[in-house]
Short mmCIF file of C-alpha atoms in Angstrom, two decimals:
data_model
loop_
_atom_site.label_atom_id
_atom_site.label_comp_id
_atom_site.label_asym_id
_atom_site.label_seq_id
_atom_site.Cartn_x
_atom_site.Cartn_y
_atom_site.Cartn_z
CA MET A 287 185.86 -98.67 44.40
CA ARG A 288 184.60 -102.09 45.38
CA SER A 289 187.37 -102.68 47.93
CA LEU A 290 186.74 -99.24 49.37
CA ILE A 291 183.03 -99.87 49.88
CA LYS A 292 183.88 -103.08 51.77
CA ASP A 293 186.13 -101.05 54.06
CA SER A 294 183.35 -99.98 56.40
CA LYS A 295 179.68 -100.31 57.32
CA ILE A 296 179.30 -96.54 57.50
CA TRP A 297 177.76 -96.36 54.03
CA GLN A 298 175.09 -98.88 55.10
CA TRP A 299 174.14 -96.78 58.11
CA ALA A 300 173.95 -93.76 55.80
CA MET A 301 171.50 -95.61 53.58
CA PHE A 302 169.55 -96.67 56.66
CA SER A 303 169.34 -93.00 57.65
CA PHE A 304 168.05 -92.09 54.18
CA VAL A 305 165.32 -94.72 54.38
CA VAL A 306 164.22 -93.68 57.89
CA ALA A 307 164.30 -89.98 56.99
CA GLY A 308 162.38 -90.73 53.80
CA LEU A 309 159.70 -92.61 55.76
CA THR A 310 159.48 -89.62 58.08
CA GLY A 311 158.95 -87.34 55.10
CA PHE A 312 156.21 -89.69 53.91
CA LEU A 313 154.61 -89.56 57.38
CA TYR A 314 154.75 -85.77 57.27
CA ARG A 315 152.75 -85.74 54.05
CA VAL A 316 150.27 -88.29 55.38
CA GLY A 317 149.71 -85.91 58.30
CA PHE A 318 148.00 -83.49 55.92
CA LEU A 319 145.44 -86.17 55.07
CA ILE A 320 144.64 -87.96 58.32
CA PRO A 321 145.24 -87.39 62.05
CA LEU A 322 148.52 -88.90 63.16
CA PRO A 323 148.77 -91.25 66.16
CA PHE A 324 150.31 -90.30 69.51
CA GLU A 325 149.51 -86.61 68.83
CA LEU A 326 152.59 -86.30 66.63
CA ASN A 327 153.28 -82.72 65.62
CA LEU A 328 153.86 -82.00 61.93
CA GLU A 329 156.52 -79.39 62.62
CA ASN A 330 158.45 -81.81 64.83
CA ILE A 331 158.20 -84.51 62.15
CA ARG A 332 159.60 -82.07 59.59
CA HIS A 333 162.54 -81.25 61.88
CA ALA A 334 163.22 -84.97 62.44
CA HIS A 335 163.13 -85.59 58.68
CA SER A 336 165.46 -82.73 57.73
CA HIS A 337 167.99 -83.25 60.54
CA LEU A 338 168.39 -86.97 59.89
CA MET A 339 168.81 -86.28 56.18
CA PHE A 340 171.46 -83.69 56.99
CA PHE A 341 173.30 -85.64 59.68
CA GLY A 342 172.94 -89.24 58.55
CA TRP A 343 172.95 -88.80 54.78
CA ALA A 344 174.23 -85.44 53.53
CA SER A 345 177.12 -85.18 56.02
CA LEU A 346 177.94 -88.77 57.06
CA LEU A 347 178.27 -90.34 53.61
CA PRO A 348 180.40 -87.54 52.06
CA LEU A 349 182.67 -87.53 55.11
CA TYR A 350 183.13 -91.27 54.62
CA PHE A 351 184.07 -90.70 50.97
CA ILE A 352 186.56 -88.00 51.99
CA LYS A 353 188.14 -90.42 54.46
CA LEU A 354 188.46 -93.06 51.72
CA ASP A 355 189.97 -90.50 49.37
CA ALA A 356 192.54 -89.50 51.98
CA VAL A 357 193.39 -92.99 53.26
CA PRO A 358 191.82 -96.07 51.62
CA GLY A 359 191.43 -99.07 53.89
CA TYR A 360 192.26 -99.49 57.56
CA HIS A 361 195.28 -97.83 59.16
CA ALA A 362 196.31 -97.38 62.77
CA ALA A 363 197.60 -93.83 62.37
CA ILE A 364 196.15 -91.35 64.87
CA GLY A 365 194.66 -89.18 62.13
CA VAL A 366 192.79 -92.09 60.56
CA ARG A 367 191.53 -93.26 63.95
CA LEU A 368 190.20 -89.77 64.65
CA MET A 369 188.45 -89.63 61.28
CA ARG A 370 186.86 -93.00 61.95
CA PHE A 371 185.83 -91.97 65.46
CA GLY A 372 184.36 -88.76 64.06
CA LEU A 373 182.28 -90.73 61.53
CA TRP A 374 180.83 -93.00 64.20
CA SER A 375 180.14 -90.00 66.44
CA VAL A 376 178.20 -88.26 63.67
CA LEU A 377 176.23 -91.44 63.05
CA MET A 378 175.46 -92.21 66.70
CA PHE A 379 174.42 -88.72 67.77
CA GLY A 380 172.56 -88.08 64.52
CA LEU A 381 170.45 -91.18 65.12
CA LEU A 382 169.99 -90.34 68.82
CA SER A 383 168.70 -86.88 67.95
CA PHE A 384 166.02 -88.30 65.66
CA PRO A 385 163.44 -89.52 68.23
CA PHE A 386 163.80 -86.33 70.27
CA PHE A 387 163.18 -84.16 67.21
CA MET A 388 160.30 -86.45 66.29
CA ILE A 389 158.49 -86.17 69.61
CA TRP A 390 159.66 -82.90 71.18
CA GLY A 391 161.20 -80.94 68.31
CA TYR A 392 163.48 -78.23 69.69
CA GLY A 393 161.64 -78.37 73.01
CA SER A 394 163.08 -79.60 76.31
CA VAL A 395 162.41 -82.94 77.96
CA ALA A 396 161.63 -83.12 81.67
CA ILE A 397 164.13 -85.26 83.60
CA GLY A 398 163.23 -85.07 87.27
CA GLU A 399 163.30 -81.42 88.19
CA ALA A 400 165.44 -80.48 85.21
CA THR A 401 164.48 -79.92 81.58
CA LEU A 402 166.99 -80.60 78.85
CA PRO A 403 166.74 -79.91 75.08
CA PHE A 404 168.10 -83.31 74.03
CA SER A 405 167.59 -82.72 70.30
CA VAL A 406 169.75 -79.58 70.50
CA ILE A 407 172.35 -81.34 72.67
CA PHE A 408 172.71 -84.30 70.31
CA SER A 409 172.85 -81.96 67.31
CA GLY A 410 175.73 -80.15 68.98
CA LEU A 411 177.49 -83.47 69.56
CA VAL A 412 177.08 -84.25 65.85
CA MET A 413 178.97 -81.07 65.04
CA ILE A 414 181.67 -82.01 67.52
CA GLY A 415 181.91 -85.26 65.54
CA TRP A 416 182.52 -83.11 62.46
CA TYR A 417 185.34 -81.34 64.27
CA ILE A 418 186.91 -84.63 65.37
CA PHE A 419 186.85 -85.82 61.76
CA MET A 420 188.39 -82.54 60.55
CA THR A 421 191.15 -82.80 63.16
CA GLY A 422 191.95 -86.33 62.01
CA TYR A 423 191.95 -85.18 58.39
CA LEU A 424 194.39 -82.34 59.12
CA ILE A 425 196.72 -84.65 61.04
CA THR A 426 196.65 -87.14 58.15
CA ARG A 427 197.21 -84.35 55.63
CA TYR A 428 200.39 -83.15 57.27
CA ARG A 429 201.77 -86.49 58.44
CA LYS A 430 201.04 -88.83 55.56
CA HIS A 431 203.88 -89.04 53.07
CA GLY A 432 202.84 -88.14 49.53
CA PHE A 433 199.40 -86.89 50.57
CA ILE A 434 197.60 -85.25 47.64
CA ALA A 435 195.10 -82.63 48.75
CA ASN A 436 191.71 -82.48 47.05
CA VAL A 437 190.80 -78.79 46.80
CA TRP A 438 187.09 -79.60 46.38
CA PHE A 439 186.91 -81.71 49.52
CA GLU A 440 189.00 -79.30 51.55
CA GLY A 441 186.83 -76.38 50.45
CA ALA A 442 183.77 -78.44 51.42
CA LEU A 443 185.21 -79.15 54.89
CA VAL A 444 185.83 -75.43 55.40
CA MET A 445 182.20 -74.74 54.52
CA LEU A 446 181.02 -77.47 56.90
CA PHE A 447 182.99 -75.81 59.70
CA VAL A 448 181.67 -72.34 58.81
CA SER A 449 178.09 -73.62 58.72
CA SER A 450 178.46 -75.05 62.22
CA LEU A 451 179.30 -71.59 63.55
CA GLY A 452 175.83 -70.44 62.56
CA ALA A 453 174.25 -73.33 64.48
CA TRP A 454 176.28 -72.55 67.61
CA GLY A 455 175.31 -68.89 67.21
CA VAL A 456 171.60 -69.72 67.33
CA GLY A 457 172.00 -71.38 70.72
CA LEU A 458 174.14 -68.52 72.01
CA VAL A 459 171.72 -65.71 71.11
CA GLN A 460 168.81 -67.70 72.56
CA MET A 461 170.68 -68.28 75.79
CA LEU A 462 171.72 -64.62 76.09
CA HIS A 463 168.36 -63.29 74.80
CA PHE A 464 170.35 -61.13 72.41
CA GLY A 465 169.54 -59.73 68.98
CA GLY A 466 165.82 -60.43 68.76
CA PRO A 467 164.04 -62.86 66.42
CA LEU A 468 165.77 -61.59 63.27
CA LEU A 469 169.28 -62.50 64.45
CA GLY A 470 168.25 -66.00 65.53
CA LYS A 471 166.46 -66.60 62.24
CA ALA A 472 169.38 -65.18 60.26
CA LEU A 473 171.87 -67.49 62.02
CA THR A 474 169.64 -70.51 61.42
CA HIS A 475 169.50 -69.78 57.73
CA PHE A 476 173.22 -68.99 57.68
CA PHE A 477 173.82 -72.57 58.85
CA LEU A 478 171.39 -74.01 56.29
CA ALA A 479 172.67 -71.92 53.37
CA THR A 480 176.35 -72.60 54.04
CA PHE A 481 175.71 -76.31 54.61
CA VAL A 482 173.60 -76.80 51.48
CA GLU A 483 175.19 -74.34 49.05
CA GLY A 484 178.74 -74.75 50.33
CA TRP A 485 179.34 -78.17 51.87
CA VAL A 486 176.88 -80.23 49.78
CA VAL A 487 177.69 -78.57 46.46
CA LEU A 488 181.47 -78.65 46.85
CA VAL A 489 181.64 -82.23 48.08
CA LEU A 490 179.43 -83.33 45.18
CA LEU A 491 181.70 -81.54 42.69
CA GLY A 492 184.67 -83.29 44.30
CA LEU A 493 183.04 -86.69 43.82
CA ILE A 494 182.37 -85.90 40.15
CA VAL A 495 186.00 -84.83 39.68
CA ASN A 496 187.23 -88.08 41.23
CA ALA A 497 184.85 -90.33 39.33
CA LEU A 498 185.41 -88.76 35.90
CA ASN A 499 189.13 -87.97 36.39
CA ILE A 500 188.58 -84.28 35.71
CA THR A 501 191.85 -82.34 35.57
CA GLU A 502 192.51 -78.62 35.88
CA GLU A 503 192.98 -78.45 32.11
CA ASP A 504 189.41 -79.69 31.63
CA LEU A 505 187.91 -76.72 33.49
CA MET A 506 187.30 -73.23 32.17
CA LEU A 507 188.60 -71.76 35.43
CA SER A 508 191.00 -73.26 37.93
CA PRO A 509 189.51 -75.39 40.73
CA VAL A 510 190.69 -72.83 43.30
CA VAL A 511 188.70 -70.06 41.57
CA LEU A 512 185.57 -72.21 41.23
CA VAL A 513 185.78 -73.32 44.87
CA GLY A 514 186.30 -69.67 45.85
CA LEU A 515 183.17 -68.53 43.98
CA ILE A 516 181.04 -71.12 45.77
CA ALA A 517 182.71 -70.67 49.16
CA ILE A 518 182.28 -66.89 49.10
CA GLY A 519 178.76 -66.95 47.67
CA SER A 520 177.15 -69.70 49.75
CA PRO A 521 177.12 -67.94 53.15
CA LEU A 522 175.69 -64.81 51.50
CA THR A 523 172.57 -66.66 50.35
CA PHE A 524 171.14 -67.03 53.87
CA PRO A 525 168.56 -64.19 53.45
CA TYR A 526 166.64 -66.36 50.97
CA GLY A 527 165.02 -68.06 53.97
CA ILE A 528 164.00 -64.87 55.76
CA SER A 529 160.47 -63.57 55.29
CA GLU A 530 159.96 -60.50 53.14
CA SER A 531 158.74 -58.41 56.09
CA MET A 532 162.10 -58.91 57.87
CA MET A 533 164.25 -58.38 54.78
CA SER A 534 166.33 -55.23 54.35
CA LEU A 535 167.80 -53.91 51.10
CA ASN A 536 171.33 -54.92 52.15
CA LEU A 537 170.25 -58.48 52.90
CA SER A 538 168.44 -58.70 49.57
CA VAL A 539 171.52 -57.52 47.68
CA ALA A 540 173.73 -59.98 49.60
CA ALA A 541 171.45 -62.90 48.79
CA ARG A 542 171.37 -62.04 45.11
CA MET A 543 175.13 -61.57 44.88
CA GLY A 544 175.75 -64.83 46.71
CA GLY A 545 173.32 -66.69 44.48
CA VAL A 546 175.00 -65.39 41.34
CA LEU A 547 178.46 -66.40 42.59
CA VAL A 548 177.39 -69.94 43.50
CA ALA A 549 175.38 -70.43 40.33
CA GLU A 550 178.22 -69.07 38.18
CA GLY A 551 180.73 -71.44 39.76
CA VAL A 552 178.49 -74.49 39.41
CA LEU A 553 177.41 -73.72 35.83
CA LEU A 554 181.01 -73.19 34.70
CA PHE A 555 181.92 -76.51 36.30
CA VAL A 556 178.98 -78.38 34.72
CA TYR A 557 179.63 -76.87 31.28
CA SER A 558 183.36 -77.70 31.47
CA VAL A 559 182.74 -81.32 32.49
CA ILE A 560 180.13 -81.92 29.79
CA MET A 561 182.32 -80.38 27.08
CA SER A 562 185.47 -82.23 28.17
CA ARG A 563 183.79 -85.64 28.45
CA LYS A 564 181.50 -85.59 25.41
CA GLY A 565 179.72 -88.91 25.12
CA LYS A 566 181.65 -90.38 28.06
CA LEU A 567 179.62 -89.19 31.01
CA GLY A 568 177.37 -92.21 31.34
CA ILE A 569 174.84 -91.89 34.15
CA TRP A 570 176.86 -89.04 35.67
CA ILE A 571 174.98 -86.81 33.23
CA TRP A 572 171.96 -86.86 35.57
CA PRO A 573 173.57 -85.34 38.67
CA LEU A 574 175.18 -82.77 36.37
CA LEU A 575 171.82 -81.87 34.82
CA PHE A 576 170.24 -81.49 38.26
CA LEU A 577 173.14 -79.22 39.26
CA GLY A 578 172.52 -77.17 36.12
CA LEU A 579 168.78 -76.93 36.90
CA LYS A 580 169.51 -75.89 40.47
CA SER A 581 171.86 -73.14 39.25
CA ILE A 582 169.37 -71.82 36.70
CA MET A 583 166.71 -71.60 39.43
CA GLN A 584 169.22 -69.74 41.58
CA LEU A 585 170.00 -67.24 38.82
CA ILE A 586 166.30 -66.63 38.22
CA ALA A 587 165.85 -65.92 41.94
CA ALA A 588 168.74 -63.46 41.80
CA VAL A 589 167.09 -61.30 39.12
CA SER A 590 163.41 -61.74 40.01
CA PRO A 591 161.31 -59.68 42.46
CA ALA A 592 161.92 -60.57 46.10
CA GLY A 593 158.26 -61.42 46.63
CA LEU A 594 158.57 -64.40 44.28
CA TRP A 595 161.06 -66.38 46.36
CA LEU A 596 160.63 -64.85 49.82
CA SER A 597 156.89 -65.34 50.14
CA GLU A 598 156.78 -68.59 48.11
CA TYR A 599 157.64 -71.37 50.55
CA GLY A 600 156.80 -74.04 47.97
CA ILE A 601 159.41 -72.76 45.51
CA ARG A 602 162.13 -72.85 48.17
CA ILE A 603 161.21 -76.45 49.07
CA LEU A 604 161.25 -77.38 45.37
CA TYR A 605 164.69 -75.81 44.98
CA LEU A 606 166.13 -77.65 47.99
CA HIS A 607 164.84 -80.99 46.70
CA VAL A 608 166.31 -80.36 43.24
CA LEU A 609 169.71 -79.96 44.93
CA LEU A 610 169.56 -82.44 47.81
CA LEU A 611 167.38 -85.16 46.32
CA GLY A 612 168.05 -84.57 42.63
CA ALA A 613 171.74 -83.67 42.33
CA PHE A 614 173.22 -84.93 45.61
CA THR A 615 171.32 -88.19 46.07
CA THR A 616 171.71 -89.30 42.47
CA GLY A 617 175.38 -88.27 42.59
CA VAL A 618 176.32 -90.27 45.69
CA THR A 619 174.28 -93.19 44.37
CA VAL A 620 176.37 -93.28 41.19
CA TYR A 621 179.54 -92.95 43.27
CA LEU A 622 178.51 -95.91 45.43
CA MET A 623 177.90 -97.99 42.32
CA GLU A 624 181.37 -97.36 40.87
CA GLY A 625 183.27 -100.63 40.40
CA LEU A 626 180.41 -102.80 41.73
CA LYS A 627 178.31 -105.22 39.74
CA VAL A 628 175.11 -103.28 40.27
CA GLY A 629 172.94 -102.86 37.20
CA LYS A 630 172.10 -99.38 35.99
CA GLY A 631 168.44 -100.28 36.34
CA TYR A 632 168.72 -99.68 40.09
CA PHE A 633 170.06 -96.19 39.48
CA TYR A 634 167.28 -95.40 37.02
CA GLY A 635 164.79 -96.57 39.61
CA ILE A 636 166.24 -94.03 42.07
CA LEU A 637 166.37 -91.36 39.36
CA GLY A 638 162.73 -91.96 38.46
CA SER A 639 161.56 -91.92 42.07
CA VAL A 640 163.37 -88.72 43.03
CA SER A 641 162.21 -87.06 39.81
CA LEU A 642 158.64 -88.01 40.73
CA VAL A 643 159.02 -86.36 44.15
CA ILE A 644 160.49 -83.21 42.59
CA LEU A 645 157.70 -83.01 40.02
CA SER A 646 155.07 -83.54 42.73
CA LEU A 647 156.44 -80.53 44.64
CA ILE A 648 155.49 -78.29 41.71
CA LEU A 649 151.90 -78.87 42.85
CA MET A 650 152.66 -76.82 45.98
CA THR A 651 153.95 -73.79 44.06
CA THR A 652 152.28 -70.98 42.16
CA PHE A 653 153.51 -72.63 38.97
CA TRP A 654 150.54 -74.99 39.35
CA PRO A 655 147.17 -73.43 38.31
CA SER A 656 144.94 -72.82 41.34
CA ALA A 657 141.94 -74.02 39.34
CA LEU A 658 143.45 -77.51 39.28
CA SER A 659 144.30 -77.58 42.98
CA GLY A 660 142.46 -79.58 45.62
CA ILE A 661 142.87 -82.07 48.44
CA TRP A 662 144.10 -84.62 45.90
CA ILE A 663 147.41 -82.75 45.81
CA TYR A 664 148.29 -83.94 49.32
CA THR A 665 147.49 -87.51 48.35
CA ALA A 666 149.77 -87.19 45.32
CA LEU A 667 152.58 -85.78 47.48
CA ALA A 668 152.30 -88.67 49.95
CA VAL A 669 152.24 -91.31 47.22
CA ALA A 670 155.26 -89.78 45.47
CA ALA A 671 157.23 -89.57 48.74
CA ILE A 672 157.15 -93.34 49.36
CA PHE A 673 158.81 -94.28 46.06
CA PRO A 674 162.41 -93.14 46.87
CA VAL A 675 162.20 -95.02 50.17
CA CYS A 676 161.20 -98.27 48.48
CA VAL A 677 163.70 -97.98 45.63
CA MET A 678 166.58 -96.97 47.92
CA GLY A 679 165.75 -99.94 50.15
CA ILE A 680 166.02 -102.28 47.18
CA PHE A 681 169.25 -100.60 46.06
CA TRP A 682 170.65 -100.95 49.58
CA TRP A 683 169.88 -104.67 49.55
CA LYS A 684 171.54 -105.05 46.12
CA MET A 685 174.63 -103.06 47.21
CA ASN A 686 175.01 -105.21 50.32
CA LYS A 687 174.64 -108.39 48.29
CA SER A 688 177.22 -107.19 45.77
CA THR A 689 179.85 -106.31 48.38
CA MET A 690 179.44 -109.71 50.05
CA LYS A 691 180.58 -111.51 46.92
CA PRO A 692 184.23 -112.68 46.88
#
């Protein structure tokens, strides 16, 4: 893995994106305590934080790993050049969208007599970068002699493409003034659900399979079936983000069915890996445990009253951080460390810091007794949010130092 990490600077830009997005999340929490300078809007800060995490961390770094899995090192083939161009496009436009989300959110910016929604435009260009990468991957797949397809990564790429259709749909219905607020909100959450539950989950499972050399015989069900459960279920979970007043019975049933399918697929995978690699998981046990926790939360949501998870914004935020910060971030961190002389202490620092953030988010849910609530909660959230930024910065420095060694 060491030679692969030295292949590109993409992974460093991904870590830069994590640090900047993390600082933005910290600023968002500080905004609940003191007035922010330059009349910064909390909602815009939240959009800047989430989009940079999605574009610069949760899509850029996995795409880089998929490229390395398909073709390690540098090659002049057209497919590889397209994949590389797609990666740099995602990075560039993801970073360019950040200041516009930060200051204007989804709003338009006046340029002379015209007004342009630059954050939306750059977000669209990020997705075009995804398509360029996918095109390069397909060309490589069919032209490279002896190419071995990874069903997990290919399922993840399909989910990334499907999620983008929801994002394009939001812009289309707004432009045509079609469908009312419910359709626009539904398409937004269709993008988020398919991206998080489909793309993020499947690409993480693929990394675990690669790192631990998991074979089809190690799994209780074939990889195709497990990928199918997650791929079918993830788009159905979009109603989880819609308010209870806008929820119909059909949408509620779809969300529950989708949640069960995704959770079933992930839990079967986690159980199979743990049983097949008893005592040989190392620090990979932590991403697997976070995946298990995420799936249990999803199953509970599927059988609990709708009011619990539809009206409880704090629980949804907690769930997303268990998946994105707990499972995904610890997973890609372990994958980056593979084959490098980086002590496990750095990983445990990241594990401890992300666990602290996840635990702090419980304070914002109904799980925390109201009698113990107070303004101190916002201080605790802000303090917890700065730890992953600091630890990831140190890890980034150590990773860079390690790859520079001969």
